[in-house]
XYZ file of C-alpha atoms in Angstrom:
696
model
C 7.384 22.042 -98.286
C 4.968 19.405 -97.014
C 3.020 16.714 -98.777
C 1.856 14.810 -95.751
C -1.913 14.785 -96.171
C -1.793 11.540 -98.136
C 0.787 10.011 -95.825
C -0.964 10.680 -92.534
C -3.896 8.311 -92.216
C -5.445 7.236 -88.961
C -3.406 6.182 -85.998
C -3.931 5.886 -82.281
C -2.054 7.148 -79.303
C -1.350 5.211 -76.166
C -2.933 6.900 -73.157
C -0.534 8.698 -70.822
C -0.339 6.307 -67.883
C 0.324 7.199 -64.280
C 3.342 4.922 -64.166
C 5.941 4.319 -66.819
C 5.043 1.343 -69.030
C 8.697 0.347 -69.136
C 8.579 -0.474 -65.433
C 6.084 -3.274 -66.008
C 2.755 -3.592 -64.112
C 1.136 -6.363 -66.082
C -0.162 -9.936 -65.665
C -2.146 -9.191 -62.521
C -2.580 -12.500 -60.679
C -6.087 -12.158 -59.233
C -9.062 -9.914 -58.610
C -8.008 -8.929 -55.073
C -4.659 -7.649 -56.395
C -6.526 -5.548 -58.973
C -8.743 -4.076 -56.260
C -5.790 -3.170 -54.065
C -3.905 -1.818 -57.074
C -6.724 0.550 -58.014
C -7.145 1.599 -54.396
C -3.468 2.483 -54.088
C -3.479 4.284 -57.449
C -6.490 6.345 -56.420
C -4.966 7.484 -53.127
C -1.590 8.311 -54.681
C -3.115 10.146 -57.631
C -5.146 12.306 -55.235
C -2.155 13.132 -53.007
C -3.282 10.828 -50.159
C -0.017 9.000 -49.659
C -0.588 8.232 -45.960
C -3.996 6.699 -46.706
C -2.329 4.666 -49.444
C 0.157 3.344 -46.878
C -2.643 2.546 -44.460
C -4.376 0.528 -47.188
C -1.091 -1.168 -48.091
C -0.516 -2.225 -44.475
C -3.961 -3.909 -44.472
C -3.063 -6.140 -47.443
C -2.403 -9.688 -46.126
C 0.500 -10.612 -48.413
C 1.328 -7.806 -50.858
C 3.130 -8.948 -53.991
C 5.996 -7.128 -55.712
C 3.581 -5.185 -57.911
C 1.832 -3.600 -54.910
C 5.166 -2.935 -53.193
C 6.392 -1.187 -56.338
C 3.266 0.983 -56.595
C 3.717 2.124 -53.000
C 7.458 2.749 -53.444
C 6.808 4.824 -56.577
C 4.132 6.822 -54.740
C 6.573 7.680 -51.940
C 9.214 8.746 -54.471
C 6.747 10.987 -56.284
C 6.034 12.750 -52.993
C 9.761 13.202 -52.336
C 9.723 10.738 -49.431
C 12.675 8.727 -50.670
C 13.643 7.376 -47.223
C 10.157 5.885 -46.770
C 10.461 4.393 -50.248
C 13.846 2.871 -49.430
C 12.621 1.425 -46.117
C 9.703 -0.235 -47.869
C 11.968 -1.470 -50.655
C 14.246 -3.132 -48.099
C 11.224 -4.868 -46.513
C 10.269 -6.557 -49.781
C 10.507 -10.346 -49.458
C 11.314 -10.641 -53.165
C 12.627 -7.808 -55.319
C 12.243 -8.150 -59.064
C 13.966 -6.022 -61.700
C 10.889 -3.803 -62.025
C 11.019 -2.838 -58.344
C 14.766 -2.141 -58.568
C 14.192 0.075 -61.609
C 11.395 1.957 -59.851
C 13.640 2.559 -56.859
C 16.435 3.832 -59.133
C 14.117 6.291 -60.847
C 12.774 7.424 -57.477
C 16.290 8.227 -56.281
C 16.936 10.432 -59.311
C 13.554 12.160 -59.005
C 14.391 13.000 -55.391
C 17.889 14.243 -56.222
C 19.750 11.292 -54.673
C 22.477 10.499 -57.196
C 24.782 8.655 -54.788
C 21.906 6.500 -53.520
C 20.990 5.580 -57.096
C 24.600 4.640 -57.897
C 24.776 2.436 -54.797
C 21.545 0.655 -55.712
C 22.649 0.158 -59.309
C 25.897 -1.449 -58.139
C 23.936 -3.788 -55.841
C 21.420 -4.909 -58.484
C 21.597 -8.702 -58.865
C 20.223 -8.499 -62.391
C 19.945 -5.520 -64.716
C 17.917 -5.091 -67.859
C 18.084 -2.418 -70.539
C 15.613 -0.272 -68.557
C 18.012 -0.266 -65.584
C 20.870 1.021 -67.722
C 18.686 3.596 -69.495
C 17.350 4.870 -66.159
C 20.924 5.478 -65.018
C 21.794 7.245 -68.290
C 18.785 9.528 -67.910
C 19.681 10.138 -64.285
C 23.257 11.153 -65.061
C 21.996 13.642 -67.641
C 19.566 14.950 -65.033
C 22.566 15.800 -62.835
C 24.665 17.187 -65.675
C 27.071 14.229 -65.588
C 27.394 13.888 -69.350
C 30.679 12.000 -69.177
C 29.187 9.346 -66.867
C 26.103 9.022 -69.084
C 28.295 8.482 -72.155
C 30.482 5.946 -70.383
C 27.498 3.959 -69.138
C 25.784 4.064 -72.539
C 28.787 2.492 -74.252
C 29.086 -0.136 -71.463
C 25.509 -1.345 -72.003
C 25.439 -5.012 -73.064
C 22.275 -4.364 -75.072
C 20.989 -1.008 -76.307
C 17.380 -0.679 -77.374
C 15.907 2.320 -79.182
C 14.901 3.919 -75.859
C 18.534 3.977 -74.733
C 19.628 5.666 -77.961
C 16.785 8.170 -77.614
C 17.833 8.940 -74.045
C 21.352 9.819 -75.206
C 20.122 11.997 -78.083
C 17.733 13.864 -75.791
C 20.459 14.313 -73.177
C 22.941 15.680 -75.697
C 20.419 18.245 -76.927
C 19.603 19.309 -73.358
C 23.244 20.311 -72.866
C 23.784 21.897 -76.278
C 25.802 18.979 -77.668
C 24.056 19.268 -81.037
C 26.754 17.670 -83.195
C 26.985 14.671 -80.845
C 23.208 14.236 -80.973
C 23.186 14.361 -84.792
C 26.081 11.876 -84.954
C 24.306 9.443 -82.636
C 21.054 9.774 -84.581
C 22.900 8.915 -87.799
C 24.499 5.873 -86.098
C 21.218 4.477 -84.733
C 20.535 0.968 -86.022
C 16.794 1.455 -85.587
C 14.711 4.585 -85.080
C 11.154 5.160 -83.925
C 8.935 8.239 -83.963
C 10.374 9.322 -80.582
C 13.856 9.402 -82.150
C 12.655 11.725 -84.918
C 10.674 13.874 -82.488
C 13.725 14.230 -80.221
C 15.726 15.475 -83.208
C 13.040 17.945 -84.279
C 12.541 19.360 -80.785
C 16.253 19.309 -79.937
C 17.342 21.161 -83.065
C 14.655 23.802 -82.552
C 15.601 24.349 -78.899
C 19.237 24.826 -79.921
C 18.545 27.543 -82.493
C 18.508 25.266 -85.548
C 14.819 25.522 -86.342
C 15.215 25.398 -90.134
C 17.181 22.163 -89.790
C 14.440 20.749 -87.567
C 11.935 21.402 -90.376
C 14.155 19.456 -92.795
C 14.240 16.522 -90.357
C 10.440 16.627 -90.137
C 10.160 16.639 -93.925
C 12.533 13.650 -94.134
C 10.563 11.815 -91.435
C 7.277 12.245 -93.302
C 9.023 11.247 -96.522
C 9.968 7.928 -94.909
C 6.299 7.316 -94.139
C 6.668 7.673 -90.376
C 3.455 8.960 -88.841
C 3.998 11.913 -86.477
C 2.518 11.845 -83.006
C 0.857 14.752 -81.242
C 4.207 15.485 -79.593
C 5.938 15.614 -82.978
C 3.438 18.107 -84.355
C 3.644 20.162 -81.163
C 7.439 20.380 -81.632
C 7.055 21.522 -85.250
C 4.509 24.137 -84.197
C 6.927 25.348 -81.519
C 9.517 25.815 -84.250
C 7.026 27.740 -86.393
C 6.321 29.974 -83.386
C 10.046 30.628 -82.853
C 10.809 31.676 -86.442
C 7.317 33.078 -87.175
C 6.785 30.676 -90.095
C 3.095 31.347 -90.632
C 2.808 29.316 -93.851
C 4.219 26.099 -92.394
C 2.279 26.570 -89.171
C -0.976 26.863 -91.100
C -0.127 23.656 -92.971
C 0.510 21.846 -89.707
C -2.772 23.176 -88.297
C -4.538 21.774 -91.355
C -2.944 18.371 -90.778
C -3.927 18.479 -87.114
C -7.561 19.004 -88.098
C -7.417 16.283 -90.757
C -6.093 13.588 -88.449
C -8.404 14.580 -85.589
C -5.912 15.959 -83.083
C -7.528 19.364 -82.553
C -8.724 18.365 -79.114
C -5.280 17.251 -77.909
C -4.346 19.614 -75.084
C -0.674 19.996 -75.990
C -1.412 20.507 -79.681
C -3.972 23.131 -78.681
C -1.453 24.911 -76.440
C 1.155 24.842 -79.235
C -1.320 26.295 -81.746
C -2.228 29.095 -79.341
C 1.440 29.944 -78.789
C 2.112 29.805 -82.538
C -0.708 32.215 -83.416
C 0.147 34.516 -80.509
C 3.791 34.768 -81.607
C 2.602 35.561 -85.135
C 0.466 38.394 -83.657
C -2.784 36.683 -84.714
C -4.371 36.977 -81.296
C -7.921 36.459 -82.625
C -6.892 33.060 -83.966
C -5.612 32.062 -80.528
C -9.097 32.681 -79.171
C -10.650 30.662 -81.997
C -8.413 27.682 -81.217
C -9.111 27.989 -77.500
C -12.887 28.294 -77.937
C -13.204 25.091 -79.985
C -13.825 23.152 -76.756
C -14.019 23.613 -73.000
C -10.491 23.145 -71.685
C -9.594 21.951 -68.212
C -5.861 21.640 -68.851
C -3.683 24.302 -67.253
C -1.181 24.187 -70.148
C -3.798 25.421 -72.620
C -4.994 28.191 -70.312
C -1.419 29.276 -69.641
C -0.685 29.396 -73.373
C -3.694 31.679 -73.930
C -2.784 33.890 -70.967
C 0.854 34.175 -72.078
C -0.136 34.844 -75.674
C -2.312 37.771 -74.659
C 0.501 39.166 -72.531
C 2.985 38.888 -75.422
C 0.595 40.912 -77.568
C 0.182 43.673 -74.973
C -3.349 42.587 -74.013
C -2.600 42.463 -70.317
C -6.146 43.221 -69.147
C -7.326 40.228 -71.197
C -4.558 38.113 -69.652
C -5.826 38.985 -66.172
C -9.368 38.062 -67.221
C -8.125 34.709 -68.556
C -6.530 34.037 -65.179
C -9.758 34.928 -63.381
C -11.805 32.695 -65.702
C -9.533 29.695 -65.203
C -9.753 30.057 -61.428
C -13.559 30.300 -61.609
C -13.650 27.113 -63.700
C -11.524 25.269 -61.165
C -8.399 25.006 -63.344
C -5.473 25.283 -60.951
C -2.621 27.509 -62.204
C 0.957 26.238 -62.219
C 4.266 28.068 -61.899
C 4.273 29.152 -65.550
C 0.762 30.557 -65.187
C 1.788 32.680 -62.214
C 4.921 33.948 -63.972
C 2.883 35.077 -66.999
C 0.004 36.674 -65.109
C 2.334 38.491 -62.692
C 4.230 39.833 -65.695
C 0.955 41.336 -66.917
C 0.446 42.896 -63.479
C 3.912 44.448 -63.760
C 3.158 45.888 -67.201
C -0.113 47.355 -65.907
C 1.485 48.416 -62.598
C -1.591 46.809 -61.066
C -0.481 45.965 -57.540
C -4.065 45.295 -56.379
C -4.415 42.517 -58.949
C -0.936 41.331 -58.022
C -1.948 40.994 -54.381
C -4.994 38.931 -55.357
C -2.797 36.610 -57.420
C -0.342 36.435 -54.506
C -3.231 35.197 -52.336
C -4.015 32.439 -54.855
C -0.346 31.369 -54.820
C -0.446 31.156 -51.010
C -3.575 28.977 -51.105
C -1.954 26.611 -53.616
C 1.275 26.400 -51.612
C 3.361 27.896 -54.428
C 4.410 31.153 -52.800
C 7.824 29.733 -51.822
C 8.450 28.278 -55.280
C 11.478 29.950 -56.864
C 9.730 30.882 -60.139
C 6.576 32.226 -58.506
C 8.620 33.909 -55.767
C 10.900 35.630 -58.284
C 7.915 37.018 -60.177
C 6.318 38.269 -56.951
C 9.570 39.986 -55.955
C 9.707 41.821 -59.291
C 5.988 42.673 -59.173
C 6.149 44.239 -55.711
C 9.409 46.061 -56.502
C 8.130 47.475 -59.796
C 4.859 48.558 -58.195
C 6.582 50.468 -55.383
C 6.383 48.039 -52.452
C 9.965 46.968 -51.783
C 9.201 45.888 -48.199
C 6.864 43.123 -49.388
C 9.389 42.237 -52.097
C 12.022 41.600 -49.419
C 9.570 39.514 -47.372
C 8.780 37.306 -50.401
C 12.476 36.989 -51.246
C 13.302 35.742 -47.745
C 10.711 32.959 -48.061
C 11.881 31.521 -51.395
C 13.063 27.976 -50.665
C 15.876 27.579 -53.172
C 17.012 30.928 -54.504
C 18.662 31.053 -57.932
C 20.626 33.818 -59.662
C 17.352 35.393 -60.850
C 16.136 35.628 -57.237
C 19.249 37.491 -56.109
C 19.354 39.731 -59.172
C 15.665 40.640 -58.842
C 16.163 41.727 -55.243
C 19.435 43.577 -55.891
C 17.970 45.465 -58.864
C 14.783 46.180 -56.908
C 16.789 47.571 -53.988
C 18.748 49.779 -56.413
C 15.550 51.136 -57.995
C 14.292 52.168 -54.575
C 17.587 53.761 -53.553
C 18.396 51.177 -50.884
C 22.044 50.903 -51.864
C 23.285 49.368 -48.632
C 20.628 46.662 -48.817
C 21.793 45.844 -52.361
C 25.392 45.507 -51.152
C 24.317 43.348 -48.206
C 22.380 41.066 -50.562
C 25.436 40.797 -52.803
C 27.575 39.714 -49.844
C 24.995 37.088 -48.852
C 24.821 35.893 -52.444
C 28.590 35.356 -52.588
C 28.512 33.475 -49.254
C 25.789 31.216 -50.692
C 28.165 30.317 -53.539
C 26.083 31.975 -56.282
C 28.265 33.412 -59.050
C 27.203 36.973 -60.055
C 26.500 37.765 -63.705
C 26.279 40.961 -65.756
C 22.793 41.751 -64.418
C 24.088 41.520 -60.847
C 26.780 44.111 -61.557
C 24.354 46.378 -63.385
C 22.165 46.334 -60.270
C 25.120 46.995 -57.958
C 26.407 49.909 -60.055
C 22.893 51.338 -60.248
C 22.590 51.036 -56.463
C 25.868 52.919 -56.017
C 24.654 55.602 -58.429
C 21.316 56.171 -56.676
C 22.893 56.133 -53.223
C 25.904 58.336 -53.923
C 28.450 55.600 -53.202
C 31.213 56.779 -55.532
C 34.055 54.673 -54.110
C 31.946 51.494 -53.978
C 30.958 52.134 -57.583
C 34.604 52.478 -58.583
C 35.404 49.230 -56.774
C 32.717 47.164 -58.558
C 33.505 48.649 -61.967
C 37.218 47.954 -61.569
C 36.434 44.429 -60.333
C 34.397 43.432 -63.386
C 36.843 45.210 -65.724
C 39.739 43.215 -64.287
C 38.243 39.825 -63.415
C 35.236 39.537 -65.737
C 36.185 41.598 -68.807
C 33.918 39.585 -71.091
C 30.908 40.588 -69.004
C 31.512 44.345 -69.194
C 28.699 45.732 -71.336
C 27.583 49.191 -72.423
C 25.092 49.392 -69.552
C 27.969 49.025 -67.069
C 29.788 51.966 -68.651
C 26.543 53.976 -68.612
C 26.129 53.252 -64.884
C 29.744 54.210 -64.140
C 29.396 57.449 -66.117
C 26.240 58.173 -64.098
C 28.070 57.489 -60.809
C 30.924 59.828 -61.752
C 28.560 62.449 -63.120
C 26.362 62.530 -60.035
C 29.559 62.811 -57.979
C 30.529 65.970 -59.959
C 33.349 64.112 -61.739
C 32.139 65.200 -65.182
C 35.560 65.448 -66.835
C 36.524 62.004 -65.524
C 33.239 60.609 -66.817
C 33.872 62.121 -70.239
C 37.389 60.693 -70.271
C 36.031 57.243 -69.371
C 33.731 57.374 -72.393
C 36.554 58.396 -74.722
C 38.730 55.488 -73.531
C 36.027 52.813 -73.666
C 36.996 49.579 -75.464
C 33.443 49.560 -76.875
C 31.903 52.284 -79.023
C 29.714 54.398 -76.755
C 26.040 54.506 -77.691
C 23.513 57.258 -76.967
C 22.621 55.669 -73.605
C 26.171 56.253 -72.316
C 26.342 59.852 -73.572
C 22.845 60.585 -72.194
C 24.067 59.558 -68.747
C 26.766 62.228 -69.035
C 24.376 64.851 -70.443
C 21.895 64.213 -67.612
C 24.663 64.789 -65.053
C 25.656 68.003 -66.844
C 22.046 69.182 -66.563
C 22.099 68.346 -62.862
C 25.289 70.325 -62.239
C 24.685 73.089 -64.844
C 27.841 72.335 -66.854
C 26.992 73.663 -70.320
C 30.453 73.107 -71.807
C 30.544 69.333 -71.293
C 26.801 69.118 -71.995
C 27.202 70.615 -75.460
C 29.909 68.100 -76.346
C 27.792 65.201 -75.049
C 24.710 66.438 -76.934
C 26.717 66.640 -80.164
C 27.839 63.019 -79.773
C 24.265 61.879 -79.110
C 22.817 63.743 -82.090
C 25.545 62.352 -84.350
C 24.394 58.866 -83.317
C 20.656 59.610 -83.177
C 19.733 62.872 -84.955
C 16.110 62.641 -83.745
C 16.847 61.936 -80.061
C 14.372 64.202 -78.266
C 15.955 63.531 -74.836
C 19.214 65.223 -75.904
C 17.386 68.346 -77.083
C 15.231 68.500 -73.966
C 18.097 68.061 -71.486
C 20.221 70.696 -73.206
C 17.249 73.049 -73.535
C 16.435 72.649 -69.837
C 20.039 73.371 -68.921
C 19.934 76.572 -70.981
C 16.574 77.543 -69.471
C 17.776 77.074 -65.889
C 20.728 79.347 -66.736
C 18.439 81.974 -68.294
C 19.873 81.462 -71.782
C 16.510 81.921 -73.486
C 17.929 82.646 -76.947
C 19.631 79.235 -76.922
C 16.383 77.668 -75.732
C 14.536 79.277 -78.658
C 17.217 78.111 -81.105
C 16.863 74.494 -79.944
C 13.059 74.614 -80.038
C 13.144 75.921 -83.619
C 15.561 73.151 -84.569
C 13.284 70.536 -82.977
C 10.289 71.909 -84.844
C 12.136 71.891 -88.157
C 13.236 68.290 -87.583
C 9.794 67.143 -86.518
C 11.122 66.225 -83.073
C 8.439 66.246 -80.396
C 9.126 66.561 -76.685
C 7.476 63.878 -74.584
C 4.990 65.630 -72.284
C 5.287 65.017 -68.547
C 2.586 62.643 -67.400
C 1.745 61.158 -63.987
C -0.802 58.520 -63.094
C -2.423 56.746 -60.178
C -4.195 53.374 -60.146
C -7.473 53.269 -58.260
C -9.515 50.060 -58.155
C -7.841 48.783 -61.312
C -8.385 51.997 -63.299
C -5.507 54.222 -64.394
C -6.046 57.962 -63.843
C -3.606 60.082 -65.884
C -2.696 63.745 -65.477
C -0.705 66.235 -67.544
C 0.732 69.472 -66.194
C -2.099 71.976 -65.632
C -4.609 69.309 -66.686
C -8.315 70.063 -66.040
C -9.848 67.221 -68.052
C -10.433 64.826 -65.157
C -14.044 64.589 -63.889
C -12.814 65.413 -60.363
C -10.662 68.364 -61.465
C -12.551 70.909 -59.382
C -12.037 68.940 -56.172
C -8.402 68.180 -57.103
C -7.586 71.870 -57.552
C -9.406 72.719 -54.320
C -7.219 70.186 -52.533
C -4.064 71.595 -54.127
C -5.060 75.147 -53.158
C -5.497 73.964 -49.565
C -2.107 72.239 -49.733
C -0.571 75.416 -51.159
C -1.623 77.318 -48.062
C -0.304 74.629 -45.761
C 3.001 74.491 -47.642
C 3.558 78.201 -47.033
C 2.891 77.663 -43.330
C 5.689 75.083 -43.380
C 8.057 77.577 -44.994
C 7.833 76.330 -48.576
C 9.098 78.743 -51.222
C 8.805 77.719 -54.898
C 12.108 77.207 -56.689
C 11.364 79.167 -59.860
C 14.463 77.870 -61.663
C 12.556 74.619 -62.217
C 9.906 76.424 -64.277
C 11.578 76.199 -67.664
C 9.529 78.898 -69.400
C 10.354 82.537 -70.097
C 7.403 83.993 -68.163
C 6.783 86.172 -65.097
C 7.666 84.777 -61.654
C 4.027 84.613 -60.551
C 3.135 82.518 -63.583
C 6.156 80.285 -62.939
C 4.910 79.575 -59.413
C 1.459 78.677 -60.710
C 2.943 76.304 -63.298
C 5.008 74.563 -60.622
C 1.963 74.194 -58.361
C 0.098 72.196 -60.989
C 2.784 69.826 -62.270
C 1.369 66.429 -63.185
C 2.709 64.636 -60.089
C 0.980 67.149 -57.794
C -2.328 66.702 -59.623
C -1.974 62.915 -59.224
C -1.275 63.333 -55.490
C -4.257 65.659 -55.148
C -6.477 63.065 -56.818
C -5.176 60.298 -54.547
C -5.765 62.410 -51.435
C -9.470 62.852 -52.224
C -10.146 59.274 -53.387
C -8.168 56.954 -51.082
C -8.479 55.983 -47.447
C -6.872 58.445 -45.054
C -3.536 57.140 -43.804
C -2.977 54.737 -46.717
C 0.122 54.884 -48.900
C -0.161 56.881 -52.128
C 1.727 55.561 -55.161
C 2.274 57.830 -58.167
C 4.035 56.905 -61.411
C 5.671 59.493 -63.691
C 7.217 59.103 -67.145
C 9.877 61.812 -66.603
C 12.258 62.762 -63.822
C 10.492 64.521 -60.925
C 11.541 68.170 -60.777
C 13.455 69.543 -57.782
C 10.663 71.873 -56.708
C 8.055 69.097 -56.704
C 10.475 66.873 -54.829
C 10.806 69.486 -52.097
C 7.050 70.123 -52.022
C 6.119 66.414 -51.821
C 8.409 65.949 -48.835
C 6.407 68.599 -46.991
C 3.066 67.257 -48.272
C 3.884 63.829 -46.784
C 4.350 65.568 -43.434
C 1.200 67.684 -43.752
C -1.131 64.801 -44.650
C 0.749 62.231 -42.519
C 0.903 59.692 -45.314
C 3.662 57.908 -47.133
C 3.869 58.992 -50.775
C 5.763 56.791 -53.227
C 6.722 58.400 -56.540
C 8.359 56.414 -59.323
C 9.935 58.667 -61.938
C 12.019 57.719 -64.993
C 15.072 57.223 -62.790
C 14.017 55.542 -59.541
C 11.514 55.284 -56.693
C 11.186 58.019 -54.063
C 9.603 57.157 -50.711
C 8.391 60.357 -49.028
C 7.607 60.009 -45.359
C 7.287 62.579 -42.521
C 8.989 65.352 -44.463
C 11.944 63.400 -45.858
C 12.700 61.243 -48.904
C 14.451 57.892 -49.126
C 16.858 59.367 -51.707
C 18.154 61.840 -49.099
C 17.944 64.514 -51.817
C 20.455 62.619 -53.944
C 18.885 61.600 -57.214
């Protein structure tokens, strides 16, 4: 596809300056001005804006250049009123200072102020008009940007580029292509905007054609151009083209460019060539956070979450400060590992850097704490987020639902509506799930009817599955089955499994058999359907039916997922199967469980043998129940953690009713909170009771 080796010779890149070249800053009149200029730059660059102002006030007669530097510094710090006050004190305001003030207004979110200044400008140049066009796009005012663009007395290539970029940002692909075709003159930024814009709007193959055409015209790509092409290769997993681009990068000496390096790492990570990401990264010592974040994210995407955490630790040790994207990626790895201890350490780093109230970091912390069993800290983080977005509200509503705090989820929804945030399909999934876990049948009906009537396009299969679960848990099995039959969408196995699970809960074999048939017609090898139906038969003592299903599973090569529970201790995951004796501390674990067994009897505990789904003697059933995987995990935690601390256990299957009853009493005996996350939800056991109130 490419023949660019001969076309790409040597070319240089302008250094990325602290201030926009288009604003001016040239023809310095004397040495003293240069000294003051560098002094102001140094203070502003190092976040010492008040010291910069102190230095500025000591200058005998500051010229417009020095005024403009100080005004821009204030705007960059968000202190737009200070910038405006200083601007108004200027004895002479040139076009450069007006343009800097305009840009500062937009950067600080002051659209009306920018419009007022623009109207007052005694003289405008093309930069003034282009700044306004960019600003209108920044605020989503596409119509105003278009109007202003066509009013411009003179349009340079930067103005055209601004419009093309703006169109792509808002998905106006055809308008961007039309404008590009109409351009009287194009530069490399024009071509790069097209390549990046097409890729970001799902037209990656077309972006490659534009790149090929650009090279064919003899236009030399910049580092940004090549980074955009590599991003496209990463999106569509075009390994061949990506390797060609990498070869060109090496040939023209751009391997050390930080953004090229980050793009190469992302490209190789998306193509599952994680070793190549390390090779690219190790070519030089990087101090740029973008490169480190690309490596961290790439490892996370490839399931190497422990490596991702190590990358984060290494970058901190080297003094590379993480940004919002870094925190989002590393906290995602903590979630996948269920490593709350690591998450707390990363939370501490975010606090030190002043990013804990940032919406992106805050959202990730909310999800991390919720997924790792600590909903109280999740709520505390949520309250501190400065500007909550829809993801913030959804994360907290879904988290509350997972922990069975249905009323909290509904309260959050009410607050969200009062804040003027429009709910989406994820919001309603969380609300329906909250109603399901909290037994709020009528509330569940209300929300389902609301989205069915007012937001029919947002009703998805997961909403039907939640509603079936709500009805099923509320013993409305026939109504749930009727809902499935009348669905406007074809029910998938997830919807029918919700009904089958409810049938298992309420021992309704008739409806269960019909649901299982539907599931197995859709997915003949669905082990969950066999297991749920087999368990229902076992609890009813229908052992011949249990044997028939087990034979059928064996013949079909269908394997039941074994129950497994685990506990994290000092970053290490300790797993247990039912009756497991493979752990090095097994002897002490079983001693602890024997002691607990005696205490449980003192508290009136009597094993519920119906939860032992094996055709064996009652005594053997009791022994099997005593050594379920979740109890072994709790026993391990009791002998290895500080007395009085919270115990958190994860389980891959639904906790059985007998263990649920036993753990309630264990929490009272040992005077500790025990959090158990099963396949359905979180249970918080404290002082002999559970947060689910025995409704799960």
